[in-house]
Amino acid sequence: MQADVAERAEEQAQHSISIEKLADAETMIELKGVNKWYGDFHVLKDINLTVKKGERIVVCGPSGSGKSTMIRCINRLEEHQEGIIDVNGVTLTNDLKNIEHIRKDVGMVFQHFNLFPHLTVLENCTLAPIWVRKMPKKEAEEIAMKYLERVKIPDQANKFPGQLSGGQQQRVAIARSLCMNPEVMLFDEPTSALDPEMIKEVLDVMIELAQEGMTMICVTHEMGFARTVANRVIFMDGGQIIEENAPEPFFNNPQSDRTKLFLSQILSH
Amino acid sequence: MIINENTIPARPAPASSRGIIGWLRANLFSTPANSVMSLAGLAFLAWAIPPLFQWVVLEADFIGTNKDACTSEGACWVFVSARFQQFMYGFYPDVELWRVNIFFAEMTAVLVWVLWDKMPKRNWGGIWFLTGFPATSFLLLYGGFGLEVVETHKWGGLMLTLVLSLVGMVIALPVGVLLALGRRSDMPAISSFCTIFIEVWRGVPLITILFMASVMLPLFVPGDIEMDKLVRAMIGISLFEAALIAEVIRGGLQAMPKGQYEAADAMGLSYWKGMRLIIMPQVFRISIPGIVNTFVQLFKDTSLVLIIGLFDLLAVMQAGITDVNWPNISIEAFVFTGFVFWMFCFGMSRYSQALERKLDTGHKN
């Protein structure tokens, strides 16, 4: 699998947008001085992060480092106490209208898929377009089928999630998010709950998505994926961003001791 | 080194674990203790069933009009047929009985429409069940618009039991859902109101609630407002059952994985849309046993209206027992009443089991 991913990397080197070009792209997400506490526990410490349109960020770090919490703050699944979060020109406040507006534009894929078990695959995909975007049912179904084809499971459209394998469920979850035509996709450890043989099928879909220019923030431990698609890799520890760099220098020449230790632990076997 | 190129074809399971013999082995005679229990059970059935059958059917009297018709050893079902009208309608006037019959027919039709999944336009059935059906039923049973008014104290028997149960179920379910959601609310005012409401109503015996509604409520409300005794009983039963349903639903809400709420939120669904489309359908499915349990209990508890002077099915039967023309009839009366209650409750139970199977989408959380 590693070799395969590397192969794809070369293939995509030509496609990928260079960081220089991104410099003048518009800002999609901006976090300024974000702090968050769970009770007295300080989970996010002075997070500053700017994500340009079309940029692909991979966030890694040991468990409990705050990486999931950070991306969950972006669509308000978690509330931050200090700092400013701007998403696509809208500032997150307690105003429900604002929050729902941002959530329409931000797709999220979870570690445990979180498909709706009482609805078919197709209904999972059409629910939000119909009820949030007010799309006619027929149009929503056409769009859903298009995305189900893209994640290569149109034949499962009328099954229930419980009848699908983990990898298939996660691909449905990705299609479900895409049906809302999001500006940004957040991935919260999308392959961590999968059997090894299913990781590739999900990563392939994500790589394709990246090639098409989707803005992505991805919390993952798939370092091959990070090398392949990321414009930037962010390493978090203890609620802070410790190191932020392009994948090449990040993996080959990490600066901080903690990054070196982390990389040596996850890459050593 | 081992290399196995041949795929081993699947074989049928051995005869001892298939068919009737396999079933008997697995279920009745798997261990010595199990075998003893099975044989004892069979012996008990062989001892109990024949005399019971003899009493209920073979030696029973079915035809006649009074106690004199009951000459044989078995049950005197003549009592039931002689009292059939009271048992169905209570003291409803003879000439108006057709109205109750239309009510029974409409109820059966609309329930079949709503509950049977092969019926067309079931959502219209649901709307009729909640709007047109109560309106027409009220008109039919109570009167007005040219129909003679029949006061509620003349209502009784199975008709009263069904009216009380249906009203109770239809009100208790939505109120219970709102109470359950309210109890989990982030807003302290709402959650404490719902918690106090649930705990107070749930903690008081229904008999006390009915008694208070009947005897004490009139002492508190101004004299010129007079509420029908049956309406007061309906409100009491509905709110009592709503508190029970609320806790059943809350259990279901508690069992929902957090990820379902998060996925609904992350898609931009509002709280109420998320609840209606994502959370509640799943909560209802896992709460079916609890909801039906509460409904069965409600159906049987309606007989407590006896203490405030309303004559439901059981009360009518009990009144019949005290009739001097029908001595020694209490066994038949209670067996028959019990059987009628059981039939309705068993029906609900079977329906709920079919519903559970239908809604099972193979997902285990």
XYZ file of C-alpha atoms in Angstrom:
634
model
C 0.000 0.000 0.000
C 2.807 2.397 0.861
C 4.374 1.903 -2.548
C 1.074 2.501 -4.206
C 0.525 5.746 -2.359
C 4.040 6.906 -3.289
C 3.301 6.108 -6.915
C 0.230 8.257 -6.768
C 2.260 11.007 -5.166
C 4.372 11.395 -8.264
C 1.318 11.311 -10.423
C -0.158 14.133 -8.437
C 2.928 16.244 -8.169
C 1.990 17.640 -11.528
C -1.619 18.266 -10.550
C -1.120 19.821 -7.183
C -1.329 23.517 -6.735
C 1.928 24.974 -5.517
C 2.047 26.812 -2.222
C 3.185 29.982 -3.928
C 0.052 30.074 -6.024
C -2.039 29.587 -2.904
C -0.472 32.619 -1.301
C -2.816 34.952 -3.136
C -5.853 32.671 -2.944
C -8.633 33.877 -0.680
C -8.700 32.841 2.947
C -11.192 30.072 3.694
C -10.669 29.470 7.396
C -8.906 31.616 9.914
C -8.299 30.837 13.582
C -6.869 33.692 15.634
C -5.729 33.187 19.220
C -8.203 30.375 19.826
C -8.299 28.977 23.353
C -10.544 26.312 24.769
C -10.968 24.652 28.130
C -12.809 21.516 29.227
C -13.559 22.604 32.784
C -10.121 23.539 34.062
C -8.288 21.551 31.425
C -6.748 23.822 28.790
C -7.193 21.837 25.544
C -6.414 24.460 22.909
C -3.718 27.049 23.561
C -3.403 30.122 21.329
C -4.156 28.377 18.066
C -3.408 30.518 15.018
C -4.082 28.944 11.655
C -4.993 30.249 8.235
C -6.278 27.950 5.530
C -6.492 29.274 1.974
C -9.052 28.143 -0.550
C -7.890 24.931 -2.172
C -5.339 24.235 0.505
C -4.960 20.814 2.055
C -3.823 20.607 5.640
C -2.953 17.437 7.498
C -3.010 17.653 11.287
C -1.155 15.029 13.287
C -0.053 14.572 16.855
C -0.377 12.228 19.821
C -3.847 11.445 21.173
C -5.162 14.115 23.499
C -3.153 16.809 21.733
C -6.289 18.731 20.765
C -6.254 18.074 17.030
C -9.812 16.724 16.850
C -11.027 19.433 19.195
C -9.501 22.056 16.929
C -11.306 20.946 13.795
C -14.527 20.372 15.728
C -14.375 24.026 16.802
C -14.447 25.058 13.153
C -18.049 23.856 12.706
C -19.021 24.478 16.319
C -19.388 20.887 17.421
C -17.215 22.253 20.218
C -17.406 25.799 21.521
C -14.201 27.815 21.987
C -14.017 30.341 24.794
C -11.419 32.793 23.458
C -10.258 33.916 20.071
C -11.844 34.338 16.662
C -12.816 31.695 14.101
C -13.732 32.903 10.617
C -15.107 30.439 8.077
C -15.661 31.598 4.529
C -16.110 35.191 5.647
C -18.504 34.399 8.521
C -17.382 34.773 12.125
C -18.528 32.058 14.510
C -20.641 33.486 17.300
C -23.353 32.067 19.507
C -25.883 33.146 16.904
C -27.575 29.953 15.703
C -28.114 31.423 12.217
C -24.377 31.965 11.876
C -23.597 28.468 13.078
C -26.072 26.802 10.738
C -24.813 28.929 7.859
C -21.253 27.787 8.451
C -22.279 24.164 8.858
C -23.935 24.206 5.445
C -20.608 25.068 3.852
C -18.415 22.808 5.958
C -18.591 19.053 5.385
C -17.413 16.706 8.092
C -16.356 13.077 8.017
C -16.125 11.298 11.356
C -13.978 8.486 12.654
C -17.032 6.308 13.249
C -18.856 7.357 10.041
C -22.009 8.384 11.936
C -24.300 7.387 9.101
C -27.992 7.370 9.954
C -28.810 3.667 10.405
C -32.572 4.043 9.872
C -32.137 5.565 6.404
C -30.868 3.984 3.208
C -27.554 5.064 1.732
C -29.391 7.251 -0.765
C -31.592 8.811 1.915
C -28.505 9.508 4.010
C -27.129 11.488 1.086
C -30.291 13.391 0.171
C -31.469 14.307 3.659
C -29.447 17.480 4.189
C -29.798 18.819 0.618
C -33.571 18.407 0.871
C -34.074 19.728 4.399
C -31.269 22.280 4.667
C -30.739 23.425 1.076
C -34.471 23.028 0.221
C -33.580 21.093 -2.916
C -36.335 19.167 -4.742
C -36.145 15.445 -3.964
C -35.480 14.378 -7.532
C -32.590 16.767 -8.000
C -31.125 15.756 -4.622
C -31.285 12.091 -5.658
C -29.530 12.789 -8.942
C -26.743 14.620 -7.163
C -26.502 11.879 -4.566
C -26.156 9.211 -7.263
C -23.438 11.274 -8.931
C -21.414 11.376 -5.722
C -22.109 7.739 -4.910
C -20.674 6.914 -8.310
C -17.666 9.011 -7.524
C -16.996 7.050 -4.361
C -17.657 3.885 -6.398
C -20.706 2.471 -4.608
C -23.758 3.467 -6.686
C -24.976 -0.152 -6.495
C -25.372 0.101 -2.698
C -27.688 3.117 -2.862
C -30.768 1.303 -1.576
C -29.072 -0.675 1.162
C -28.942 0.343 4.784
C -25.631 1.392 6.340
C -25.692 -1.672 8.601
C -25.352 -3.896 5.543
C -22.127 -2.248 4.341
C -18.493 -2.783 5.280
C -16.634 -0.119 7.229
C -14.793 1.161 4.181
C -18.024 1.396 2.198
C -19.734 3.208 5.068
C -16.954 5.764 5.250
C -17.167 6.353 1.507
C -20.920 6.902 1.876
C -20.140 9.389 4.646
C -17.823 11.262 2.279
C -20.457 11.250 -0.472
C -23.053 12.441 2.038
C -20.900 15.443 2.897
C -20.165 16.216 -0.757
C -23.881 16.290 -1.569
C -24.107 19.546 0.365
C -21.542 20.979 -2.047
C -19.279 22.153 0.781
C -16.519 24.724 0.515
C -14.370 22.886 3.042
C -14.137 19.285 4.165
C -13.056 18.361 7.669
C -11.836 14.806 8.204
C -11.592 13.611 11.801
C -9.385 10.485 11.700
C -11.422 8.988 8.846
C -9.439 5.757 8.621
C -8.737 5.048 12.286
C -11.759 2.785 12.785
C -11.207 0.773 9.594
C -9.700 -2.637 9.016
C -6.307 -2.327 7.304
C -7.590 -3.712 3.993
C -10.224 -0.983 3.787
C -8.045 2.017 4.494
C -6.843 2.284 0.925
C -10.296 2.549 -0.657
C -11.118 5.486 1.588
C -7.768 7.196 1.104
C -8.130 6.829 -2.669
C -11.404 8.745 -2.553
C -9.802 11.434 -0.396
C -6.826 11.735 -2.733
C -9.153 12.160 -5.687
C -11.022 14.835 -3.819
C -7.774 16.639 -3.087
C -6.803 16.511 -6.753
C -10.009 18.277 -7.642
C -9.007 21.202 -5.478
C -11.227 20.686 -2.417
C -10.130 22.636 0.630
C -9.420 20.004 3.270
C -8.330 19.778 6.864
C -7.566 16.234 7.779
C -6.670 14.817 11.159
C -4.925 11.550 10.381
C -2.007 9.311 11.157
C -1.674 8.191 7.535
C 1.707 9.712 6.836
C 1.745 8.391 3.278
C -1.432 10.332 2.639
C 0.085 13.441 4.228
C 3.136 13.237 1.965
C 0.954 12.729 -1.075
C -1.664 15.406 -0.799
C -0.876 17.887 1.962
C 0.276 21.420 1.241
C 1.119 21.763 4.880
C 1.463 19.384 7.800
C 0.675 20.602 11.290
C 1.988 18.848 14.364
C 0.100 19.435 17.606
C 0.982 18.458 21.144
C -0.494 19.528 24.487
C -3.073 21.752 22.822
C -0.500 23.771 20.879
C 0.656 23.880 17.296
C 4.284 22.815 17.661
C 5.396 22.685 14.065
C 3.914 23.631 10.725
C 5.670 22.985 7.445
C 5.405 21.624 3.920
C 5.377 17.812 3.968
C 8.841 17.363 2.474
C 10.778 19.356 5.097
C 8.341 18.266 7.820
C 9.102 14.590 7.391
C 12.719 14.817 6.277
C 13.928 17.574 8.503
C 11.676 18.113 11.536
C 12.803 21.005 13.711
C 11.287 20.485 17.137
C 12.362 17.664 19.436
C 8.774 16.668 20.089
C 8.077 16.375 16.368
C 11.205 14.263 15.936
C 10.157 11.992 18.784
C 6.591 11.655 17.419
C 7.771 10.916 13.889
C 10.335 8.400 15.091
C 7.597 6.599 17.020
C 5.056 6.377 14.238
C 7.502 5.730 11.399
C 9.834 3.321 13.186
C 8.053 0.117 12.203
C 5.195 -25.248 4.889
C 1.483 -25.807 4.162
C -0.209 -24.868 0.944
C -3.896 -25.662 0.542
C -5.056 -25.092 -3.022
C -8.431 -26.823 -2.676
C -11.434 -24.874 -1.451
C -13.413 -27.139 0.879
C -17.057 -27.244 -0.243
C -19.730 -26.437 2.347
C -21.508 -29.494 3.806
C -24.959 -29.627 5.462
C -24.958 -29.668 9.262
C -25.291 -33.148 10.883
C -28.844 -34.506 11.238
C -28.716 -34.311 15.036
C -28.549 -30.518 14.904
C -31.200 -29.977 12.226
C -34.978 -30.326 11.941
C -37.347 -31.316 14.733
C -34.843 -33.589 16.428
C -32.219 -30.874 16.397
C -34.684 -28.375 17.771
C -35.808 -30.712 20.557
C -32.219 -31.450 21.495
C -31.208 -27.812 21.554
C -34.265 -26.414 23.308
C -35.889 -29.071 25.478
C -33.347 -31.749 26.255
C -29.962 -30.020 26.132
C -29.041 -30.914 29.732
C -30.438 -33.389 32.296
C -31.938 -30.517 34.311
C -33.494 -29.098 31.153
C -34.968 -32.518 30.304
C -36.552 -32.830 33.758
C -38.032 -29.330 33.439
C -39.409 -30.113 29.985
C -41.065 -33.332 31.129
C -42.508 -31.628 34.221
C -43.881 -28.859 32.007
C -45.523 -31.362 29.686
C -47.007 -33.237 32.642
C -48.451 -29.988 34.009
C -50.060 -29.150 30.666
C -51.518 -32.655 30.382
C -52.972 -32.253 33.879
C -54.309 -28.697 33.485
C -55.510 -28.348 29.897
C -58.228 -31.061 29.622
C -60.327 -29.975 32.648
C -59.929 -26.319 31.658
C -61.108 -27.079 28.143
C -63.979 -29.062 29.574
C -65.051 -26.156 31.797
C -64.664 -23.480 29.110
C -66.133 -25.336 26.132
C -67.343 -28.899 26.480
C -69.510 -28.608 29.580
C -70.345 -24.912 29.260
C -73.747 -23.370 28.548
C -73.949 -20.835 25.767
C -77.625 -20.453 24.928
C -80.333 -18.928 27.033
C -81.424 -15.702 28.658
C -81.104 -16.260 32.407
C -79.386 -18.303 35.079
C -81.842 -21.176 34.676
C -80.321 -21.972 31.303
C -77.091 -22.936 33.041
C -77.684 -26.530 34.012
C -74.401 -28.261 33.313
C -71.146 -28.404 35.274
C -69.140 -25.979 33.144
C -69.022 -22.234 32.676
C -72.202 -20.210 32.330
C -71.487 -18.029 29.316
C -75.167 -17.176 29.125
C -74.310 -14.395 31.565
C -72.051 -12.758 28.961
C -74.592 -12.927 26.157
C -77.387 -11.721 28.424
C -75.315 -8.733 29.505
C -73.751 -8.138 26.125
C -75.298 -4.739 25.576
C -74.127 -3.330 28.931
C -70.782 -4.891 28.428
C -70.303 -3.133 25.083
C -72.085 0.189 25.650
C -72.683 0.680 29.374
C -75.945 2.530 29.945
C -76.036 4.162 26.527
C -79.698 4.589 25.405
C -81.001 1.691 23.309
C -82.215 3.785 20.380
C -78.848 5.541 20.016
C -76.674 2.440 19.986
C -76.129 2.711 16.215
C -73.970 5.758 16.925
C -71.594 3.725 19.045
C -71.538 1.020 16.385
C -70.492 3.572 13.772
C -67.790 4.737 16.203
C -66.525 1.144 16.557
C -66.521 0.715 12.784
C -64.723 3.989 12.130
C -62.175 3.223 14.831
C -61.437 -0.182 13.340
C -61.149 1.260 9.843
C -58.888 4.148 10.760
C -56.644 1.946 12.923
C -56.230 -0.516 10.074
C -55.524 2.376 7.706
C -52.842 3.837 9.959
C -51.262 0.663 11.301
C -51.230 -1.654 8.290
C -48.290 -0.779 6.068
C -49.938 -2.045 2.887
C -52.674 0.609 3.004
C -52.462 3.536 0.585
C -51.967 7.160 1.691
C -51.197 6.277 5.271
C -50.119 9.812 6.111
C -53.659 10.976 5.293
C -54.849 8.191 7.576
C -52.646 9.616 10.304
C -54.056 13.110 9.783
C -57.620 11.755 9.898
C -56.792 9.736 13.009
C -55.691 12.916 14.798
C -58.326 15.349 13.487
C -61.420 13.960 11.762
C -61.679 10.808 13.825
C -61.762 12.555 17.248
C -64.210 15.144 15.891
C -66.623 12.614 14.384
C -66.290 10.367 17.425
C -67.181 13.211 19.756
C -70.150 14.112 17.609
C -71.312 10.503 17.416
C -70.842 9.559 21.042
C -71.750 12.813 22.781
C -74.154 14.310 20.279
C -74.999 17.775 19.022
C -75.838 19.031 15.518
C -79.257 17.407 15.643
C -78.097 14.257 17.424
C -79.497 13.797 20.884
C -76.927 14.545 23.602
C -75.909 11.486 25.605
C -74.294 12.560 28.873
C -70.955 10.904 29.612
C -72.219 9.252 32.807
C -74.269 6.973 30.547
C -71.165 5.876 28.659
C -69.648 2.640 29.762
C -68.392 -0.824 29.041
C -65.884 -1.598 26.314
C -66.733 1.647 24.556
C -65.592 3.696 27.564
C -62.452 1.595 27.974
C -61.532 2.186 24.331
C -62.297 5.920 24.434
C -60.191 6.412 27.565
C -57.295 4.339 26.203
C -57.216 5.961 22.771
C -57.359 9.481 24.185
C -54.706 8.566 26.725
C -52.334 7.113 24.130
C -52.784 9.888 21.589
C -52.137 12.620 24.162
C -49.515 10.815 26.241
C -47.113 10.045 23.390
C -46.445 13.562 22.047
C -46.576 15.145 25.506
C -44.198 12.463 26.744
C -41.767 13.157 23.890
C -41.789 16.887 24.660
C -41.264 16.203 28.360
C -38.342 13.896 27.612
C -36.692 16.443 25.310
C -37.408 19.170 27.847
C -35.829 17.208 30.662
C -32.599 16.968 28.644
C -32.707 20.640 27.667
C -29.747 22.926 28.311
C -32.128 25.573 29.569
C -32.508 25.160 33.357
C -36.035 26.590 33.479
C -37.336 24.079 30.937
C -35.426 21.111 32.245
C -36.414 21.696 35.877
C -40.061 22.227 34.943
C -40.115 18.956 32.991
C -38.223 17.070 35.684
C -40.579 18.247 38.423
C -43.645 17.493 36.272
C -42.440 13.974 35.493
C -41.387 13.144 39.032
C -44.603 14.443 40.588
C -47.002 12.695 38.199
C -45.010 9.508 38.050
C -44.644 9.291 41.800
C -48.352 9.473 42.596
C -50.622 6.420 42.199
C -53.082 6.801 39.323
C -55.922 6.078 41.702
C -54.932 9.157 43.718
C -54.786 11.300 40.587
C -58.239 10.175 39.500
C -59.617 10.751 42.961
C -58.106 14.234 43.133
C -59.372 15.070 39.654
C -62.841 13.952 40.582
C -63.250 15.121 44.149
C -60.666 17.813 44.866
C -60.404 19.718 41.598
C -63.950 21.119 41.840
C -63.014 22.602 45.218
C -60.270 24.712 43.649
C -61.855 25.911 40.432
C -64.562 28.605 40.487
C -68.066 27.225 40.750
C -69.346 28.353 37.386
C -66.712 26.366 35.483
C -67.846 22.801 35.458
C -65.726 20.195 33.793
C -67.142 16.865 32.814
C -66.039 14.019 35.056
C -64.936 11.960 32.059
C -62.834 14.838 30.700
C -61.139 15.186 34.075
C -60.398 11.468 34.117
C -58.996 11.703 30.571
C -56.682 14.575 31.503
C -55.520 12.762 34.631
C -54.810 9.498 32.803
C -53.127 11.248 29.851
C -50.739 13.315 31.967
C -49.934 10.366 34.217
C -49.091 8.200 31.218
C -47.195 11.085 29.573
C -44.846 11.141 32.543
C -44.238 7.389 32.139
C -43.748 7.686 28.374
C -41.334 10.585 28.922
C -39.021 8.355 30.913
C -39.220 5.584 28.304
C -38.305 8.081 25.572
C -35.545 9.569 27.703
C -34.069 6.088 28.003
C -34.092 5.862 24.210
C -32.499 9.290 23.857
C -29.804 8.260 26.317
C -29.053 5.160 24.244
C -28.436 7.145 21.055
C -24.746 7.416 20.174
C -23.396 10.967 20.437
C -22.225 10.706 16.843
C -25.805 10.790 15.555
C -26.415 14.180 17.157
C -23.065 15.426 15.875
C -23.676 14.243 12.330
C -27.092 15.930 12.318
C -25.552 19.153 13.661
C -22.614 19.041 11.275
C -24.976 18.935 8.276
C -26.613 22.172 9.354
C -29.909 20.647 10.474
C -31.669 22.733 13.116
C -32.425 21.201 16.516
C -36.038 20.355 15.632
C -35.225 19.002 12.174
C -32.432 16.897 13.606
C -34.763 15.545 16.264
C -37.575 14.844 13.825
C -35.559 13.310 11.000
C -32.590 11.695 12.707
C -32.989 11.186 16.432
C -36.681 10.480 17.080
C -37.183 7.793 14.401
C -34.334 5.840 15.941
C -35.449 6.546 19.509
C -38.966 5.291 18.719
C -37.564 2.111 17.259
C -35.457 1.249 20.282
C -38.212 2.392 22.660
C -40.997 0.278 21.114
C -40.950 -2.345 23.888
C -41.093 0.333 26.564
C -43.756 2.389 24.819
C -45.971 -0.646 24.235
C -45.421 -1.733 27.806
C -46.712 1.641 28.955
C -49.653 1.498 26.537
C -50.644 -1.978 27.724
C -50.474 -0.746 31.281
C -52.560 2.302 30.352
C -55.185 0.123 28.695
C -55.588 -1.932 31.832
C -55.306 1.031 34.199
C -58.354 2.664 32.638
C -60.424 0.278 34.765
C -59.436 2.388 37.780
C -62.001 4.988 36.689
C -64.349 2.702 38.618
C -63.494 4.609 41.785
C -64.789 7.897 40.410
C -68.030 6.290 39.326
C -67.368 5.667 35.640
C -68.428 2.244 34.440
C -65.789 0.755 32.186
C -65.717 -2.851 31.028
C -64.555 -4.263 34.348
C -66.940 -2.112 36.400
C -69.917 -3.219 34.319
C -68.946 -6.838 34.885
C -68.510 -6.302 38.586
C -71.921 -4.664 38.795
C -73.319 -7.728 37.039
C -71.870 -10.054 39.655
C -73.848 -8.364 42.427
C -77.112 -8.959 40.579
C -79.250 -11.331 42.692
C -80.613 -12.984 39.538
C -77.088 -14.181 38.704
C -75.660 -15.887 41.777
C -72.193 -17.465 41.704
C -71.239 -15.956 38.371
C -68.044 -14.152 39.385
C -65.608 -16.706 37.889
C -67.183 -16.469 34.446
C -67.347 -12.670 34.680
C -63.694 -12.254 35.592
C -62.443 -14.909 33.177
C -64.319 -13.253 30.335
C -63.265 -9.702 31.248
C -59.690 -10.833 31.661
C -59.818 -12.513 28.282
C -61.101 -9.367 26.548
C -58.393 -7.218 28.148
C -55.815 -9.833 27.274
C -56.909 -9.927 23.635
C -56.392 -6.202 23.176
C -53.076 -6.197 25.021
C -51.805 -9.259 23.193
C -52.781 -7.602 19.910
C -50.723 -4.540 20.793
C -47.821 -6.747 21.763
C -47.897 -8.724 18.508
C -48.197 -5.580 16.439
C -45.235 -4.001 18.186
C -43.116 -7.086 17.585
C -43.944 -7.032 13.881
C -43.095 -3.336 13.821
C -39.746 -3.988 15.490
C -38.874 -6.588 12.873
C -39.955 -4.278 10.072
C -37.868 -1.375 11.346
C -34.788 -3.473 11.977
C -32.225 -2.258 9.444
C -29.488 -4.573 10.624
C -27.658 -1.882 12.510
C -26.308 -2.614 15.962
C -24.966 0.446 17.653
